PDB file of C-alpha atoms in Angstrom:
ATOM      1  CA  UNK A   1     133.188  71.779  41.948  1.00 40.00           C
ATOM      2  CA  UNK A   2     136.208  71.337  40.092  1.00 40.00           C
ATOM      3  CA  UNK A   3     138.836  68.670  40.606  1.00 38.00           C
ATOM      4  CA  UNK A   4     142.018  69.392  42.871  1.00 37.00           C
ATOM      5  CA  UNK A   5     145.679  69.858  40.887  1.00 39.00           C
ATOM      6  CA  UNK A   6     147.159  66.644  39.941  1.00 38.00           C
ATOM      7  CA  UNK A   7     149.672  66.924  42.878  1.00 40.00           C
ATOM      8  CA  UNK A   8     146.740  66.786  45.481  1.00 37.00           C
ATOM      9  CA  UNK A   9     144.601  64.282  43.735  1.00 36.00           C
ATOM     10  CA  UNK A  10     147.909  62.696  43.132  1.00 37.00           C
ATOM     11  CA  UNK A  11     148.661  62.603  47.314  1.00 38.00           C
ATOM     12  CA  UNK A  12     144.865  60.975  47.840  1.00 35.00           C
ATOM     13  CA  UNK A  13     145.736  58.191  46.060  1.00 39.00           C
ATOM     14  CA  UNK A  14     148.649  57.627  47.483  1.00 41.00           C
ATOM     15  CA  UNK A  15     147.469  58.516  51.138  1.00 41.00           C
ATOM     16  CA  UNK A  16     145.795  55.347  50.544  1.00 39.00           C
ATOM     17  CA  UNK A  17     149.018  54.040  50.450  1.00 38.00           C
ATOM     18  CA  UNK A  18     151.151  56.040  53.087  1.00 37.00           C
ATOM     19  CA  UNK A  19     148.340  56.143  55.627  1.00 33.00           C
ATOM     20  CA  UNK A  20     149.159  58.080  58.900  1.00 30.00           C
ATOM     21  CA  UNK A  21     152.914  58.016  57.412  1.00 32.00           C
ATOM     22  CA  UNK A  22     153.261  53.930  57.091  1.00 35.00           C
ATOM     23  CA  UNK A  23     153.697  52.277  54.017  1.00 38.00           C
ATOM     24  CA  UNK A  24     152.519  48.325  54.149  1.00 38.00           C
ATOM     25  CA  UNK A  25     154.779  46.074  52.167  1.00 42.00           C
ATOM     26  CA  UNK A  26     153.982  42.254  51.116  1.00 43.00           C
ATOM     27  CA  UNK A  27     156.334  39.893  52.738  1.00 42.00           C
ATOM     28  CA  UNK A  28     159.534  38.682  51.329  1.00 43.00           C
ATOM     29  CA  UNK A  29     160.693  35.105  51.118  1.00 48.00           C
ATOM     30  CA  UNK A  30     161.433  33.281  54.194  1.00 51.00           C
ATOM     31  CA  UNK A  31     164.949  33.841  55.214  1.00 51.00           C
ATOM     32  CA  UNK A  32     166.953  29.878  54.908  1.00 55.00           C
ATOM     33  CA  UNK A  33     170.000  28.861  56.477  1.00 55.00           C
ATOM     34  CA  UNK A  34     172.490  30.125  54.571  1.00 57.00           C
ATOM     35  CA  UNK A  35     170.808  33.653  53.199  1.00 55.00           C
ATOM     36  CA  UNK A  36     173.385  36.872  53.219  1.00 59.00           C
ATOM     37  CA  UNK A  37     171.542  38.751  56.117  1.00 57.00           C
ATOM     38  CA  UNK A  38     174.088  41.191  56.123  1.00 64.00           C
ATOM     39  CA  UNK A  39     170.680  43.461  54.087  1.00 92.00           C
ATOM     40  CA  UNK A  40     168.013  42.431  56.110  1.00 94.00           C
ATOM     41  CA  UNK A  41     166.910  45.193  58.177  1.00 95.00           C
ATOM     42  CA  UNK A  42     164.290  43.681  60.375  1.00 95.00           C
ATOM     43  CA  UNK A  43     163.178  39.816  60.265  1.00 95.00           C
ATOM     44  CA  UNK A  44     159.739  39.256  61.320  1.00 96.00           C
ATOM     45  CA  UNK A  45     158.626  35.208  62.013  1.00 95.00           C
ATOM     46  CA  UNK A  46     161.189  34.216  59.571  1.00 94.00           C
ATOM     47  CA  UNK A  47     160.279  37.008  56.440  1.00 95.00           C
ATOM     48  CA  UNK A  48     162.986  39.779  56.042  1.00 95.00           C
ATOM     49  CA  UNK A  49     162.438  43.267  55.648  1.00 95.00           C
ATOM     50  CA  UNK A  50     165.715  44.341  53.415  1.00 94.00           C
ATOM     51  CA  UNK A  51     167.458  47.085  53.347  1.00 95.00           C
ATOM     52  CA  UNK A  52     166.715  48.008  50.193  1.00 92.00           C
ATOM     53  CA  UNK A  53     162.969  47.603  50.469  1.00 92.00           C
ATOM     54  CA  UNK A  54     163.416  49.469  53.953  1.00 94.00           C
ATOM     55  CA  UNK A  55     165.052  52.823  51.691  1.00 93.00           C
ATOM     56  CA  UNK A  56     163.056  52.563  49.221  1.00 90.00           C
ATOM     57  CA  UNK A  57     159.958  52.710  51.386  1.00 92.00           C
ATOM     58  CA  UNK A  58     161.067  55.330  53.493  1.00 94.00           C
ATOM     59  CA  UNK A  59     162.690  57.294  50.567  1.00 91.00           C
ATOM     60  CA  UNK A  60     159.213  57.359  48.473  1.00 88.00           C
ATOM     61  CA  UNK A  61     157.512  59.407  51.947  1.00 90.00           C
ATOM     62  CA  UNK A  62     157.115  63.087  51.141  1.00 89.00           C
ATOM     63  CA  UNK A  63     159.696  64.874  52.329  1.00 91.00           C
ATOM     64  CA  UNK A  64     157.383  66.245  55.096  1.00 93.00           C
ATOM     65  CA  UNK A  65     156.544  62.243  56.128  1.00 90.00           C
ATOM     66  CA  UNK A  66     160.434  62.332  56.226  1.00 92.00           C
ATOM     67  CA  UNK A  67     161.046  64.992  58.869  1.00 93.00           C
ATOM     68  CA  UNK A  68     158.251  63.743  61.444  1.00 93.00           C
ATOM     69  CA  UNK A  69     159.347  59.780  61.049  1.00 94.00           C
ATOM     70  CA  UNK A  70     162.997  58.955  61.210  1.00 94.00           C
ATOM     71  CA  UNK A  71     164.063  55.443  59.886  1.00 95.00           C
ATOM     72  CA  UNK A  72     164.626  53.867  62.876  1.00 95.00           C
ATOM     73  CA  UNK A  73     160.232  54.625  63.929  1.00 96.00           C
ATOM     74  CA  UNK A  74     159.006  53.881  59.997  1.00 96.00           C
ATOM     75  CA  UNK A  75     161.128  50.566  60.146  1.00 96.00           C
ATOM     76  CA  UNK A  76     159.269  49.831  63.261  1.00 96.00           C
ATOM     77  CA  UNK A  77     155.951  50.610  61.625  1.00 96.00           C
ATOM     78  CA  UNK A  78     156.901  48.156  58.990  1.00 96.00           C
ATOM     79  CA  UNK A  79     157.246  45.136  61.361  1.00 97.00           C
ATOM     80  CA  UNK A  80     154.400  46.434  62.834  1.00 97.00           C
ATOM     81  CA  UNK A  81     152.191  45.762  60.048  1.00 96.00           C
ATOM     82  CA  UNK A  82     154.023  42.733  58.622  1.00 97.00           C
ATOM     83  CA  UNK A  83     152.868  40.805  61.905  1.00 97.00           C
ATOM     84  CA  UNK A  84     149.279  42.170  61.416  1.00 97.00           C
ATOM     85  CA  UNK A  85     149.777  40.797  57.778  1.00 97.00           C
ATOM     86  CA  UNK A  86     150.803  38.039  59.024  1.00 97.00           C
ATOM     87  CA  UNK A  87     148.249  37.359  61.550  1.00 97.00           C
ATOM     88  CA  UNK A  88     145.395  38.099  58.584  1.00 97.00           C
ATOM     89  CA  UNK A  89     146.765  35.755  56.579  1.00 97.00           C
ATOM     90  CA  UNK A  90     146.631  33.063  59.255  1.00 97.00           C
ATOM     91  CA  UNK A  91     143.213  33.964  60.195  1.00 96.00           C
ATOM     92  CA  UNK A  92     142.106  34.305  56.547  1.00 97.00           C
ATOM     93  CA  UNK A  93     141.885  37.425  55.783  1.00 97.00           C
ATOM     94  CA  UNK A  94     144.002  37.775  53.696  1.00 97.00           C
ATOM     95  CA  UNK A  95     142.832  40.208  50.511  1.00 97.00           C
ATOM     96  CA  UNK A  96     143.049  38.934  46.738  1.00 97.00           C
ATOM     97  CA  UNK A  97     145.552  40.379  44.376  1.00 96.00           C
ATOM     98  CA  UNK A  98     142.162  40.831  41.969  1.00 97.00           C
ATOM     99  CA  UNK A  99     140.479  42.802  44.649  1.00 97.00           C
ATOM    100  CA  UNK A 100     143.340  45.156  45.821  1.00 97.00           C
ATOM    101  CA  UNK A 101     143.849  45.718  42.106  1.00 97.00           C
ATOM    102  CA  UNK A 102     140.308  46.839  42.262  1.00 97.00           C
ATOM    103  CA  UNK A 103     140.474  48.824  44.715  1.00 96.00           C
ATOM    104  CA  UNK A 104     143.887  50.358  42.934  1.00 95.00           C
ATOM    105  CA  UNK A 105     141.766  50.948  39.744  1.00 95.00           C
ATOM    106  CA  UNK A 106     138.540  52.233  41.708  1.00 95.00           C
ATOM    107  CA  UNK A 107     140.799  55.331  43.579  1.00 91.00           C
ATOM    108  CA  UNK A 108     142.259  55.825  40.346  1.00 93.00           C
ATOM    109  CA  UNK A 109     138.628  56.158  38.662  1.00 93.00           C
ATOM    110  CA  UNK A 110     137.284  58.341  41.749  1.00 93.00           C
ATOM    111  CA  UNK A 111     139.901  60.917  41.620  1.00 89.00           C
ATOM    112  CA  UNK A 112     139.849  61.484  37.519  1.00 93.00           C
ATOM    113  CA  UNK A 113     144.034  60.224  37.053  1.00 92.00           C
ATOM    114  CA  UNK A 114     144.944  59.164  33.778  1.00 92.00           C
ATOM    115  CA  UNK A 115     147.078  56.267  33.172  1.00 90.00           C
ATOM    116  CA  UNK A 116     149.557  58.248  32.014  1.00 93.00           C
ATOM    117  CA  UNK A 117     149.143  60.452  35.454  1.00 94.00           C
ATOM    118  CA  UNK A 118     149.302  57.393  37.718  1.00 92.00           C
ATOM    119  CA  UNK A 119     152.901  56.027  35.561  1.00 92.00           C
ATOM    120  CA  UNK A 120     154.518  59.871  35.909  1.00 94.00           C
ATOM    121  CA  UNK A 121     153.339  59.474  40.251  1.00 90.00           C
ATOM    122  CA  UNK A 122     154.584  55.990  40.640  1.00 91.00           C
ATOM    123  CA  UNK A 123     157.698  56.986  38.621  1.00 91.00           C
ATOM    124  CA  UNK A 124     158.202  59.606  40.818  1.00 89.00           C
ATOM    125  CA  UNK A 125     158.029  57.358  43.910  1.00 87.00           C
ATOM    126  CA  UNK A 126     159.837  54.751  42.442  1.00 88.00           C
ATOM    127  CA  UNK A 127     157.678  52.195  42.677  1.00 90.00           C
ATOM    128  CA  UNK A 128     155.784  50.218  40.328  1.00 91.00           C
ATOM    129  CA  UNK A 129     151.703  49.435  40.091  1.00 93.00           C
ATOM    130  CA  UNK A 130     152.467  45.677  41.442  1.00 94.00           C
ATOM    131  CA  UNK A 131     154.411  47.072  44.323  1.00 92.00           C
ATOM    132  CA  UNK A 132     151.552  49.876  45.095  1.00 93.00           C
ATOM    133  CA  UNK A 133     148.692  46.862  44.371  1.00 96.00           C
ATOM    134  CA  UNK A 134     150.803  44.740  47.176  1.00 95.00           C
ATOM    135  CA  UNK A 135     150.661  47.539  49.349  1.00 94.00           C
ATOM    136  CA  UNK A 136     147.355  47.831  49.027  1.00 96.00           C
ATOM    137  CA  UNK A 137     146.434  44.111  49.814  1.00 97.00           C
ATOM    138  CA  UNK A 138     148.710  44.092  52.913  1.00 97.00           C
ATOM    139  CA  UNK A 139     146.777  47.277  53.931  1.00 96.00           C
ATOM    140  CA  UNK A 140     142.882  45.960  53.458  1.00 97.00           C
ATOM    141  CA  UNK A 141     143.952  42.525  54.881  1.00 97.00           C
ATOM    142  CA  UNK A 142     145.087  44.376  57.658  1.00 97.00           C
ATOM    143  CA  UNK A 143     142.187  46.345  58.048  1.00 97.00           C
ATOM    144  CA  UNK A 144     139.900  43.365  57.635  1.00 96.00           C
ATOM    145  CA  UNK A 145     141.941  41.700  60.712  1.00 96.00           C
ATOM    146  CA  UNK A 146     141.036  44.733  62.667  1.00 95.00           C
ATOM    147  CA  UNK A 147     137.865  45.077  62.157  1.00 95.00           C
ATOM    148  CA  UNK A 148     136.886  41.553  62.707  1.00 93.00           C
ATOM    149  CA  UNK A 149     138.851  42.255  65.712  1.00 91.00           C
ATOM    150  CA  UNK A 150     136.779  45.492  66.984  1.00 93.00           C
ATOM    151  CA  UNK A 151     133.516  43.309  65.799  1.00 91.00           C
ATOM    152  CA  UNK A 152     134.230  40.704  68.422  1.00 87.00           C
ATOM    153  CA  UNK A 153     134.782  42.475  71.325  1.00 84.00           C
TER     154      UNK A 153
END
């Protein structure tokens, strides 16, 4: 069996990322007395979601993610899974930077990408590995949360 074009091995990895059209960003500094809110786009418990990090998340979606989610939805997904961030974290299970990095590495390994691959992708989204590794930590803490969540009923 032969591997898939870049482009589709390309959108597995970064499915991971994007799942079901959501993309899972690590909180932002507490918001102070004082702060320009004039770019926030969404404060959740006290941490913003900007503006910027609002376009820039919704502008790296394929242009299909872009026709079936306006901005007004994906920014409610985003608060969405800040408070489920923020609940793992208070419950404690909240996902190393090591082992999201692993993880990172590990989809990278399974689906043959290069380095050089993965750097032309993430270019292309505009985002950079530490941004895609945070994503990925808010996204297993998140599922860790839910599981433990499904386990207890």
């Amino acid at each position: 069996m032969s591997n898939p074009p870049l482009n589709a091995r390309t959108t597995l990895v970064f499915g991971f990322i994007f799942i079901a059209g959501r993309s899972a960003g690590g909180p932002s500094d507490v918001v102070e007395e004082g702060d320009d809110v004039a770019e926030i786009a969404a404060l959740v418990n006290g941490e913003p979601i900007s503006m910027e990090e609002l376009d820039k998340r919704y502008n790296s979606l394929s242009p299909v993610g872009r026709l079936n989610l306006d901005k007004a939805t994906f920014l409610g997904q985003l608060v969405e899974e800040l408070l489920l961030y923020q609940q793992a974290r208070e419950e404690g299970y909240e996902t190393s930077s090591d082992d999201a990095q692993a993880a990172f590495a590990d989809q990278i390994i399974s689906l043959g990408l290069s380095q050089e691959q993965v750097i032309t992708q993430l270019d292309s989204l505009n985002l950079t590995e530490e941004e895609v590794v945070q994503q990925i930590r808010v996204q297993l803490s998140n599922q860790k949360l839910i599981n433990e969540s499904i386990r207890s009923r």
